[in-house]
JSON list of C-alpha atoms in Angstrom, two decimals:
[
{"chain": "L", "resi": 121, "resn": "MET", "atom": "CA", "xyz": [-23.38, 13.60, 8.72]},
{"chain": "L", "resi": 122, "resn": "SER", "atom": "CA", "xyz": [-22.98, 15.57, 11.95]},
{"chain": "L", "resi": 123, "resn": "SER", "atom": "CA", "xyz": [-19.90, 17.16, 13.45]},
{"chain": "L", "resi": 124, "resn": "ALA", "atom": "CA", "xyz": [-18.07, 15.12, 16.04]},
{"chain": "L", "resi": 125, "resn": "ALA", "atom": "CA", "xyz": [-17.31, 16.48, 19.50]},
{"chain": "L", "resi": 126, "resn": "GLU", "atom": "CA", "xyz": [-13.90, 18.00, 20.07]},
{"chain": "L", "resi": 127, "resn": "GLN", "atom": "CA", "xyz": [-11.44, 15.49, 21.55]},
{"chain": "L", "resi": 128, "resn": "PRO", "atom": "CA", "xyz": [-8.99, 16.47, 24.30]},
{"chain": "L", "resi": 129, "resn": "LEU", "atom": "CA", "xyz": [-5.26, 16.05, 23.65]},
{"chain": "L", "resi": 130, "resn": "ASP", "atom": "CA", "xyz": [-2.28, 15.48, 25.89]},
{"chain": "L", "resi": 131, "resn": "GLU", "atom": "CA", "xyz": [0.61, 17.98, 25.90]},
{"chain": "L", "resi": 132, "resn": "ARG", "atom": "CA", "xyz": [2.65, 16.19, 23.20]},
{"chain": "L", "resi": 133, "resn": "ASP", "atom": "CA", "xyz": [-0.25, 15.81, 20.76]},
{"chain": "L", "resi": 134, "resn": "GLY", "atom": "CA", "xyz": [-1.29, 19.42, 21.38]},
{"chain": "L", "resi": 135, "resn": "ARG", "atom": "CA", "xyz": [2.23, 20.69, 20.68]},
{"chain": "L", "resi": 136, "resn": "TYR", "atom": "CA", "xyz": [2.59, 18.87, 17.35]},
{"chain": "L", "resi": 137, "resn": "LEU", "atom": "CA", "xyz": [-0.96, 19.60, 16.21]},
{"chain": "L", "resi": 138, "resn": "ARG", "atom": "CA", "xyz": [-0.27, 23.30, 16.87]},
{"chain": "L", "resi": 139, "resn": "LEU", "atom": "CA", "xyz": [2.86, 22.97, 14.73]},
{"chain": "L", "resi": 140, "resn": "ALA", "atom": "CA", "xyz": [0.74, 21.54, 11.87]},
{"chain": "L", "resi": 141, "resn": "ILE", "atom": "CA", "xyz": [-1.76, 24.38, 12.33]},
{"chain": "L", "resi": 142, "resn": "GLY", "atom": "CA", "xyz": [1.16, 26.81, 12.06]},
{"chain": "L", "resi": 143, "resn": "TRP", "atom": "CA", "xyz": [2.03, 25.28, 8.69]},
{"chain": "L", "resi": 144, "resn": "SER", "atom": "CA", "xyz": [-1.59, 25.79, 7.59]},
{"chain": "L", "resi": 145, "resn": "ALA", "atom": "CA", "xyz": [-1.19, 29.51, 8.31]},
{"chain": "L", "resi": 146, "resn": "THR", "atom": "CA", "xyz": [2.03, 29.50, 6.26]},
{"chain": "L", "resi": 147, "resn": "ALA", "atom": "CA", "xyz": [0.17, 27.86, 3.38]},
{"chain": "L", "resi": 148, "resn": "ARG", "atom": "CA", "xyz": [-2.47, 30.58, 3.47]},
{"chain": "L", "resi": 149, "resn": "GLU", "atom": "CA", "xyz": [0.16, 33.35, 3.65]},
{"chain": "L", "resi": 150, "resn": "ARG", "atom": "CA", "xyz": [1.72, 31.91, 0.48]},
{"chain": "L", "resi": 151, "resn": "GLY", "atom": "CA", "xyz": [-1.63, 31.93, -1.36]},
{"chain": "L", "resi": 152, "resn": "ASN", "atom": "CA", "xyz": [-2.42, 28.23, -0.94]},
{"chain": "L", "resi": 153, "resn": "ARG", "atom": "CA", "xyz": [-5.30, 26.51, 0.76]},
{"chain": "L", "resi": 154, "resn": "PRO", "atom": "CA", "xyz": [-4.69, 26.60, 4.54]},
{"chain": "L", "resi": 155, "resn": "PHE", "atom": "CA", "xyz": [-3.60, 23.08, 5.45]},
{"chain": "L", "resi": 156, "resn": "GLY", "atom": "CA", "xyz": [-0.50, 21.84, 7.29]},
{"chain": "L", "resi": 157, "resn": "ALA", "atom": "CA", "xyz": [0.89, 18.48, 8.42]},
{"chain": "L", "resi": 158, "resn": "VAL", "atom": "CA", "xyz": [3.72, 17.13, 10.56]},
{"chain": "L", "resi": 159, "resn": "ILE", "atom": "CA", "xyz": [4.93, 13.55, 10.96]},
{"chain": "L", "resi": 160, "resn": "VAL", "atom": "CA", "xyz": [6.56, 12.67, 14.30]},
{"chain": "L", "resi": 161, "resn": "SER", "atom": "CA", "xyz": [8.24, 9.41, 15.30]},
{"chain": "L", "resi": 162, "resn": "SER", "atom": "CA", "xyz": [7.36, 7.67, 18.56]},
{"chain": "L", "resi": 163, "resn": "ALA", "atom": "CA", "xyz": [10.72, 8.93, 19.86]},
{"chain": "L", "resi": 164, "resn": "GLY", "atom": "CA", "xyz": [9.64, 12.53, 19.21]},
{"chain": "L", "resi": 165, "resn": "GLU", "atom": "CA", "xyz": [11.73, 13.13, 16.08]},
{"chain": "L", "resi": 166, "resn": "VAL", "atom": "CA", "xyz": [10.02, 15.36, 13.52]},
{"chain": "L", "resi": 167, "resn": "LEU", "atom": "CA", "xyz": [10.23, 13.31, 10.31]},
{"chain": "L", "resi": 168, "resn": "ALA", "atom": "CA", "xyz": [8.47, 15.80, 8.01]},
{"chain": "L", "resi": 169, "resn": "GLU", "atom": "CA", "xyz": [6.75, 19.19, 8.03]},
{"chain": "L", "resi": 170, "resn": "ALA", "atom": "CA", "xyz": [4.64, 20.37, 5.12]},
{"chain": "L", "resi": 171, "resn": "TYR", "atom": "CA", "xyz": [1.91, 22.67, 3.94]},
{"chain": "L", "resi": 172, "resn": "CYS", "atom": "CA", "xyz": [-0.53, 22.55, 1.05]},
{"chain": "L", "resi": 173, "resn": "ASN", "atom": "CA", "xyz": [1.17, 24.00, -2.03]},
{"chain": "L", "resi": 174, "resn": "THR", "atom": "CA", "xyz": [-1.46, 23.37, -4.71]},
{"chain": "L", "resi": 175, "resn": "THR", "atom": "CA", "xyz": [-1.76, 27.01, -5.78]},
{"chain": "L", "resi": 176, "resn": "GLU", "atom": "CA", "xyz": [2.00, 27.61, -5.92]},
{"chain": "L", "resi": 177, "resn": "THR", "atom": "CA", "xyz": [2.77, 24.45, -7.88]},
{"chain": "L", "resi": 178, "resn": "GLY", "atom": "CA", "xyz": [-0.46, 23.77, -9.79]},
{"chain": "L", "resi": 179, "resn": "ASP", "atom": "CA", "xyz": [-0.20, 20.17, -8.50]},
{"chain": "L", "resi": 180, "resn": "CYS", "atom": "CA", "xyz": [-3.66, 19.09, -7.32]},
{"chain": "L", "resi": 181, "resn": "THR", "atom": "CA", "xyz": [-2.03, 16.36, -5.18]},
{"chain": "L", "resi": 182, "resn": "GLY", "atom": "CA", "xyz": [0.09, 18.87, -3.24]},
{"chain": "L", "resi": 183, "resn": "HIS", "atom": "CA", "xyz": [-1.95, 18.50, -0.06]},
{"chain": "L", "resi": 184, "resn": "ALA", "atom": "CA", "xyz": [-0.07, 18.90, 3.21]},
{"chain": "L", "resi": 185, "resn": "GLU", "atom": "CA", "xyz": [-0.40, 15.25, 4.24]},
{"chain": "L", "resi": 186, "resn": "THR", "atom": "CA", "xyz": [0.79, 13.90, 0.87]},
{"chain": "L", "resi": 187, "resn": "GLN", "atom": "CA", "xyz": [3.69, 16.36, 0.91]},
{"chain": "L", "resi": 188, "resn": "ALA", "atom": "CA", "xyz": [4.70, 15.16, 4.39]},
{"chain": "L", "resi": 189, "resn": "VAL", "atom": "CA", "xyz": [4.44, 11.49, 3.36]},
{"chain": "L", "resi": 190, "resn": "ARG", "atom": "CA", "xyz": [6.56, 12.23, 0.26]},
{"chain": "L", "resi": 191, "resn": "GLN", "atom": "CA", "xyz": [9.24, 13.76, 2.49]},
{"chain": "L", "resi": 192, "resn": "ALA", "atom": "CA", "xyz": [9.31, 11.06, 5.15]},
{"chain": "L", "resi": 193, "resn": "SER", "atom": "CA", "xyz": [8.69, 7.78, 3.35]},
{"chain": "L", "resi": 194, "resn": "PRO", "atom": "CA", "xyz": [11.83, 7.60, 1.15]},
{"chain": "L", "resi": 195, "resn": "ARG", "atom": "CA", "xyz": [14.13, 8.10, 4.15]},
{"chain": "L", "resi": 196, "resn": "THR", "atom": "CA", "xyz": [12.18, 6.47, 6.99]},
{"chain": "L", "resi": 197, "resn": "SER", "atom": "CA", "xyz": [11.81, 2.74, 7.60]},
{"chain": "L", "resi": 198, "resn": "ARG", "atom": "CA", "xyz": [8.38, 1.12, 7.64]},
{"chain": "L", "resi": 199, "resn": "GLU", "atom": "CA", "xyz": [9.08, 0.11, 11.24]},
{"chain": "L", "resi": 200, "resn": "VAL", "atom": "CA", "xyz": [9.48, 3.75, 12.29]},
{"chain": "L", "resi": 201, "resn": "MET", "atom": "CA", "xyz": [6.49, 4.85, 10.19]},
{"chain": "L", "resi": 202, "resn": "LYS", "atom": "CA", "xyz": [4.13, 2.31, 11.80]},
{"chain": "L", "resi": 203, "resn": "ASP", "atom": "CA", "xyz": [4.80, 3.88, 15.21]},
{"chain": "L", "resi": 204, "resn": "ALA", "atom": "CA", "xyz": [4.72, 7.48, 13.90]},
{"chain": "L", "resi": 205, "resn": "THR", "atom": "CA", "xyz": [1.91, 10.01, 14.18]},
{"chain": "L", "resi": 206, "resn": "LEU", "atom": "CA", "xyz": [0.78, 12.30, 11.40]},
{"chain": "L", "resi": 207, "resn": "TYR", "atom": "CA", "xyz": [-0.62, 15.57, 12.74]},
{"chain": "L", "resi": 208, "resn": "SER", "atom": "CA", "xyz": [-2.90, 17.37, 10.32]},
{"chain": "L", "resi": 209, "resn": "SER", "atom": "CA", "xyz": [-4.49, 20.78, 10.73]},
{"chain": "L", "resi": 210, "resn": "ALA", "atom": "CA", "xyz": [-7.69, 19.32, 9.23]},
{"chain": "L", "resi": 211, "resn": "GLU", "atom": "CA", "xyz": [-9.24, 15.91, 8.74]},
{"chain": "L", "resi": 212, "resn": "PRO", "atom": "CA", "xyz": [-7.36, 14.19, 5.89]},
{"chain": "L", "resi": 213, "resn": "CYS", "atom": "CA", "xyz": [-9.26, 13.88, 2.62]},
{"chain": "L", "resi": 214, "resn": "VAL", "atom": "CA", "xyz": [-9.69, 10.53, 0.86]},
{"chain": "L", "resi": 215, "resn": "MET", "atom": "CA", "xyz": [-6.49, 10.99, -1.20]},
{"chain": "L", "resi": 216, "resn": "CYS", "atom": "CA", "xyz": [-4.45, 11.91, 1.87]},
{"chain": "L", "resi": 217, "resn": "ALA", "atom": "CA", "xyz": [-5.96, 9.07, 3.91]},
{"chain": "L", "resi": 218, "resn": "GLY", "atom": "CA", "xyz": [-4.82, 6.73, 1.12]},
{"chain": "L", "resi": 219, "resn": "ALA", "atom": "CA", "xyz": [-1.28, 8.16, 1.27]},
{"chain": "L", "resi": 220, "resn": "ILE", "atom": "CA", "xyz": [-1.27, 7.72, 5.05]},
{"chain": "L", "resi": 221, "resn": "PHE", "atom": "CA", "xyz": [-2.43, 4.11, 4.61]},
{"chain": "L", "resi": 222, "resn": "TRP", "atom": "CA", "xyz": [0.24, 3.35, 1.98]},
{"chain": "L", "resi": 223, "resn": "SER", "atom": "CA", "xyz": [2.97, 4.94, 4.13]},
{"chain": "L", "resi": 224, "resn": "GLY", "atom": "CA", "xyz": [2.21, 2.58, 7.00]},
{"chain": "L", "resi": 225, "resn": "ILE", "atom": "CA", "xyz": [1.73, 5.43, 9.50]},
{"chain": "L", "resi": 226, "resn": "GLY", "atom": "CA", "xyz": [-0.11, 4.05, 12.50]},
{"chain": "L", "resi": 227, "resn": "ARG", "atom": "CA", "xyz": [-1.67, 7.13, 14.06]},
{"chain": "L", "resi": 228, "resn": "VAL", "atom": "CA", "xyz": [-3.35, 10.36, 12.93]},
{"chain": "L", "resi": 229, "resn": "VAL", "atom": "CA", "xyz": [-4.35, 13.40, 14.99]},
{"chain": "L", "resi": 230, "resn": "PHE", "atom": "CA", "xyz": [-6.30, 16.14, 13.21]},
{"chain": "L", "resi": 231, "resn": "GLY", "atom": "CA", "xyz": [-7.76, 19.58, 13.91]},
{"chain": "L", "resi": 232, "resn": "ILE", "atom": "CA", "xyz": [-10.94, 20.72, 12.18]},
{"chain": "L", "resi": 233, "resn": "ASP", "atom": "CA", "xyz": [-13.15, 17.91, 10.88]},
{"chain": "L", "resi": 234, "resn": "ALA", "atom": "CA", "xyz": [-14.39, 17.66, 7.29]},
{"chain": "L", "resi": 235, "resn": "VAL", "atom": "CA", "xyz": [-18.02, 18.39, 8.25]},
{"chain": "L", "resi": 236, "resn": "ARG", "atom": "CA", "xyz": [-17.17, 21.74, 9.88]},
{"chain": "L", "resi": 237, "resn": "LEU", "atom": "CA", "xyz": [-14.76, 22.54, 7.04]},
{"chain": "L", "resi": 238, "resn": "ARG", "atom": "CA", "xyz": [-17.49, 21.95, 4.44]},
{"chain": "L", "resi": 239, "resn": "VAL", "atom": "CA", "xyz": [-19.71, 24.45, 6.25]},
{"chain": "L", "resi": 240, "resn": "MET", "atom": "CA", "xyz": [-16.89, 27.03, 6.19]},
{"chain": "L", "resi": 241, "resn": "ARG", "atom": "CA", "xyz": [-16.15, 26.41, 2.49]},
{"chain": "L", "resi": 242, "resn": "GLY", "atom": "CA", "xyz": [-19.73, 26.69, 1.32]},
{"chain": "L", "resi": 243, "resn": "GLU", "atom": "CA", "xyz": [-21.30, 24.88, -1.59]},
{"chain": "L", "resi": 244, "resn": "ARG", "atom": "CA", "xyz": [-19.36, 26.09, -4.63]},
{"chain": "L", "resi": 245, "resn": "PRO", "atom": "CA", "xyz": [-18.81, 23.09, -6.95]},
{"chain": "L", "resi": 246, "resn": "GLU", "atom": "CA", "xyz": [-15.03, 23.63, -7.21]},
{"chain": "L", "resi": 247, "resn": "GLN", "atom": "CA", "xyz": [-14.76, 23.48, -3.42]},
{"chain": "L", "resi": 248, "resn": "ARG", "atom": "CA", "xyz": [-16.61, 20.18, -2.99]},
{"chain": "L", "resi": 249, "resn": "ASP", "atom": "CA", "xyz": [-14.77, 17.06, -1.85]},
{"chain": "L", "resi": 250, "resn": "ALA", "atom": "CA", "xyz": [-15.52, 13.36, -1.67]},
{"chain": "L", "resi": 251, "resn": "GLU", "atom": "CA", "xyz": [-17.71, 13.11, 1.41]},
{"chain": "L", "resi": 252, "resn": "LEU", "atom": "CA", "xyz": [-15.98, 10.09, 2.88]},
{"chain": "L", "resi": 253, "resn": "SER", "atom": "CA", "xyz": [-14.32, 10.28, 6.29]},
{"chain": "L", "resi": 254, "resn": "CYS", "atom": "CA", "xyz": [-10.67, 9.36, 6.66]},
{"chain": "L", "resi": 255, "resn": "ARG", "atom": "CA", "xyz": [-11.92, 6.95, 9.34]},
{"chain": "L", "resi": 256, "resn": "ASP", "atom": "CA", "xyz": [-13.74, 4.98, 6.63]},
{"chain": "L", "resi": 257, "resn": "VAL", "atom": "CA", "xyz": [-10.50, 4.64, 4.66]},
{"chain": "L", "resi": 258, "resn": "PHE", "atom": "CA", "xyz": [-8.54, 3.71, 7.79]},
{"chain": "L", "resi": 259, "resn": "ALA", "atom": "CA", "xyz": [-11.17, 1.14, 8.81]},
{"chain": "L", "resi": 260, "resn": "ALA", "atom": "CA", "xyz": [-10.58, -0.68, 5.50]},
{"chain": "L", "resi": 261, "resn": "SER", "atom": "CA", "xyz": [-6.85, -0.97, 6.26]},
{"chain": "L", "resi": 262, "resn": "PRO", "atom": "CA", "xyz": [-5.37, -4.37, 7.15]},
{"chain": "L", "resi": 263, "resn": "HIS", "atom": "CA", "xyz": [-3.13, -2.60, 9.68]},
{"chain": "L", "resi": 264, "resn": "ALA", "atom": "CA", "xyz": [-4.46, -0.49, 12.54]},
{"chain": "L", "resi": 265, "resn": "ILE", "atom": "CA", "xyz": [-4.50, 3.29, 12.07]},
{"chain": "L", "resi": 266, "resn": "GLU", "atom": "CA", "xyz": [-5.58, 5.11, 15.22]},
{"chain": "L", "resi": 267, "resn": "CYS", "atom": "CA", "xyz": [-7.46, 8.33, 14.46]},
{"chain": "L", "resi": 268, "resn": "ILE", "atom": "CA", "xyz": [-7.99, 11.17, 16.94]},
{"chain": "L", "resi": 269, "resn": "GLY", "atom": "CA", "xyz": [-9.96, 14.29, 16.10]},
{"chain": "L", "resi": 270, "resn": "PRO", "atom": "CA", "xyz": [-11.38, 16.77, 15.77]},
{"chain": "L", "resi": 271, "resn": "ALA", "atom": "CA", "xyz": [-9.16, 18.61, 18.24]},
{"chain": "L", "resi": 272, "resn": "LEU", "atom": "CA", "xyz": [-8.08, 22.19, 18.93]},
{"chain": "L", "resi": 273, "resn": "LEU", "atom": "CA", "xyz": [-11.09, 23.36, 16.92]},
{"chain": "L", "resi": 274, "resn": "GLU", "atom": "CA", "xyz": [-10.67, 27.08, 17.59]},
{"chain": "L", "resi": 275, "resn": "ALA", "atom": "CA", "xyz": [-6.99, 27.10, 16.60]},
{"chain": "L", "resi": 276, "resn": "SER", "atom": "CA", "xyz": [-7.42, 24.79, 13.60]},
{"chain": "L", "resi": 277, "resn": "SER", "atom": "CA", "xyz": [-10.40, 26.81, 12.30]},
{"chain": "L", "resi": 278, "resn": "LEU", "atom": "CA", "xyz": [-8.61, 30.16, 12.45]},
{"chain": "L", "resi": 279, "resn": "PRO", "atom": "CA", "xyz": [-6.56, 29.90, 9.20]},
{"chain": "L", "resi": 280, "resn": "HIS", "atom": "CA", "xyz": [-9.78, 29.05, 7.31]},
{"chain": "L", "resi": 281, "resn": "ARG", "atom": "CA", "xyz": [-11.77, 32.08, 8.50]},
{"chain": "L", "resi": 282, "resn": "GLY", "atom": "CA", "xyz": [-12.36, 34.44, 5.62]},
{"chain": "L", "resi": 283, "resn": "PHE", "atom": "CA", "xyz": [-10.37, 32.24, 3.22]},
{"chain": "L", "resi": 284, "resn": "TRP", "atom": "CA", "xyz": [-13.22, 30.33, 1.62]},
{"chain": "L", "resi": 285, "resn": "LYS", "atom": "CA", "xyz": [-15.31, 32.56, -0.59]},
{"chain": "L", "resi": 286, "resn": "THR", "atom": "CA", "xyz": [-18.99, 31.73, -0.89]}
]
């Protein structure tokens, strides 16, 4: 599996992806794995902002994307969610892609891709993930989920530098 080319973003997507990347830095500062996510409606309303909190809480499902979906879905209609975008500092894992699917979110923009992230993490068994792209999960969805990424590679890689011990 090779790394995909960086995709250009418009001003709006760049702004919200940078916000998600900011949350990944917050996660790292708090001792968690450096991942952040933001959900934004088509009208530009921020519906949720979250960071990975797995170390703080001990909850292995506390990934940034699942945290954001947990915040937004109880108080946001399916109609709004289908037109919303989830911005993630990194390519969503299989679990997070499933949460995005179940939420009905119709668009995802992510920073660093899973292939590059695996190289940064190294090969320690406890750092391995299911090597399935979020695009594969989204492709199996009966509703369309647009997926854009990797993007802003330099910025989205920064919180991971020096974090992953080999």
